[in-house]
Amino acid sequence: MNVLVLTSPLATADRPDTADTLIQAAEIAHCLRALGHAPAIVPWPAAGELASTLEAAPALVVNLVEDLPEGSGHLHEVARALDRSGLPYTGAPAEALAALGDKPAMKARLQAAGLPVPAGLGEAGEGARYIVKSATEHASLGLDAASVVEGKDAAQRMIAMRAREFGGAWFAEAYIDGREFNLAILDGEVLPVAEILFNNHHGDTPKIVGYAEKWHAGSRAYASTPRVFPPRQEPLFKHLESLARAAWALFGLAGYARVDFRVDRQGAPYILDVNANPCLAADAGFCAAAAERGLTQADVVASLLNAALLQNAISPRARCRRPSAHPQAHPGDRRLFSRGGARRRRARRDHALGH
């Protein structure tokens, strides 16, 4: 089967986090070839060029577009263009990407659904600590220890400072001092719970996974926040899994996602972020969680292909579908892209490179 691996525009690959999409694409293409498919890696085209990109008549698109010149808040436009093409594609639909592209709006929707989120600016009480984040960008852009400030006025000043430095919209929410967990979800199934440890974060030092912690390999910040998969801790882990499934359903996610949590010192969980289409690099958090379940990177890719084809067959995302170039590839066959089932191997416990 011809598979188009769609990446972010090359013009956006000027930082470690944005260049990561090209690493993912090469690894995914390798998996696709191992699964017997013919991949072609193509960067997202400018407006109006999608038709020429699709001239090779792919049967499916792996959507790895994570950044656009217009900003990450426009990622849903890629999915909408793919909807119009009639091709099945991996990952979240346009509606979910649009809802998650505005983080304050995302948190308001979570709160309205009764799901726990950190208090907003001015809602956490006098002298509360706040953390200032980008409202649209992912990958912890502009996030460091200085992002955590005390009081509403300091938060407003930091919002203005970050906007001048990085552009775009910024917001603040209550800083939750506690443990951090990531829950990866593959085709609706919650994978083993990962925890980010904060080594060498003593006293009032903010416990954050900032830009340096994610992307400056070899730095002290990077080394001090390892990912681990702790033994199950009940009832906490069941509660986190229930909240992750609720977020998945609330936003109508598909294929794969990751939900990030903070758990305060009293054991109360808060949803920090809901990430559609997280990083699929072999050493990133999602594939590490899959490995804990005995799945290889190729197994993850196979699951995403099956989910995309099945979703398109049950509920076409496009107004009119193109006929399949491979009618023998029936989406109902869950073994279609299998390499013989899950393969046990030790989980990679090196640092998360995911978003």
PDB file of C-alpha atoms in Angstrom, residues 27-28 31 184 191 227 229 278-301 345-348:
ATOM      1  CA  GLU A  27      11.492   6.093  11.691  1.00  0.00           C
ATOM      2  CA  ILE A  28       7.849   5.709  10.682  1.00  0.00           C
ATOM      3  CA  CYS A  31       8.350   0.781  10.105  1.00  0.00           C
ATOM      4  CA  ALA A 184      -0.513   7.507  26.540  1.00  0.00           C
ATOM      5  CA  LEU A 191      -1.019   2.310  28.114  1.00  0.00           C
ATOM      6  CA  ARG A 227      10.837   9.078  32.877  1.00  0.00           C
ATOM      7  CA  PHE A 229       7.137   3.398  34.867  1.00  0.00           C
ATOM      8  CA  PRO A 278       2.055  13.055  20.298  1.00  0.00           C
ATOM      9  CA  CYS A 279       5.618  12.293  19.220  1.00  0.00           C
ATOM     10  CA  LEU A 280       6.111   8.763  17.837  1.00  0.00           C
ATOM     11  CA  ALA A 281       9.920   8.703  17.882  1.00  0.00           C
ATOM     12  CA  ALA A 282      11.288   5.408  19.172  1.00  0.00           C
ATOM     13  CA  ASP A 283      12.815   7.021  22.264  1.00  0.00           C
ATOM     14  CA  ALA A 284       9.874   9.311  23.043  1.00  0.00           C
ATOM     15  CA  GLY A 285       7.342   8.835  25.797  1.00  0.00           C
ATOM     16  CA  PHE A 286       4.567   7.302  23.704  1.00  0.00           C
ATOM     17  CA  CYS A 287       6.650   4.446  22.297  1.00  0.00           C
ATOM     18  CA  ALA A 288       8.224   3.921  25.727  1.00  0.00           C
ATOM     19  CA  ALA A 289       4.741   3.377  27.182  1.00  0.00           C
ATOM     20  CA  ALA A 290       3.877   1.055  24.303  1.00  0.00           C
ATOM     21  CA  ALA A 291       7.051  -0.937  24.966  1.00  0.00           C
ATOM     22  CA  GLU A 292       5.880  -1.447  28.554  1.00  0.00           C
ATOM     23  CA  ARG A 293       2.838  -3.143  27.020  1.00  0.00           C
ATOM     24  CA  GLY A 294       5.123  -5.274  24.808  1.00  0.00           C
ATOM     25  CA  LEU A 295       4.549  -3.274  21.616  1.00  0.00           C
ATOM     26  CA  THR A 296       7.261  -2.197  19.201  1.00  0.00           C
ATOM     27  CA  GLN A 297       7.244   1.062  17.280  1.00  0.00           C
ATOM     28  CA  ALA A 298       6.108  -0.901  14.219  1.00  0.00           C
ATOM     29  CA  ASP A 299       3.237  -2.380  16.244  1.00  0.00           C
ATOM     30  CA  VAL A 300       2.149   1.164  17.133  1.00  0.00           C
ATOM     31  CA  VAL A 301       2.284   2.212  13.476  1.00  0.00           C
ATOM     32  CA  ARG A 345      11.080  -6.229  25.130  1.00  0.00           C
ATOM     33  CA  ARG A 346      12.446  -4.054  27.872  1.00  0.00           C
ATOM     34  CA  ALA A 347      11.038  -0.553  27.938  1.00  0.00           C
ATOM     35  CA  ARG A 348      13.355   2.234  26.997  1.00  0.00           C
TER      36      ARG A 348
END
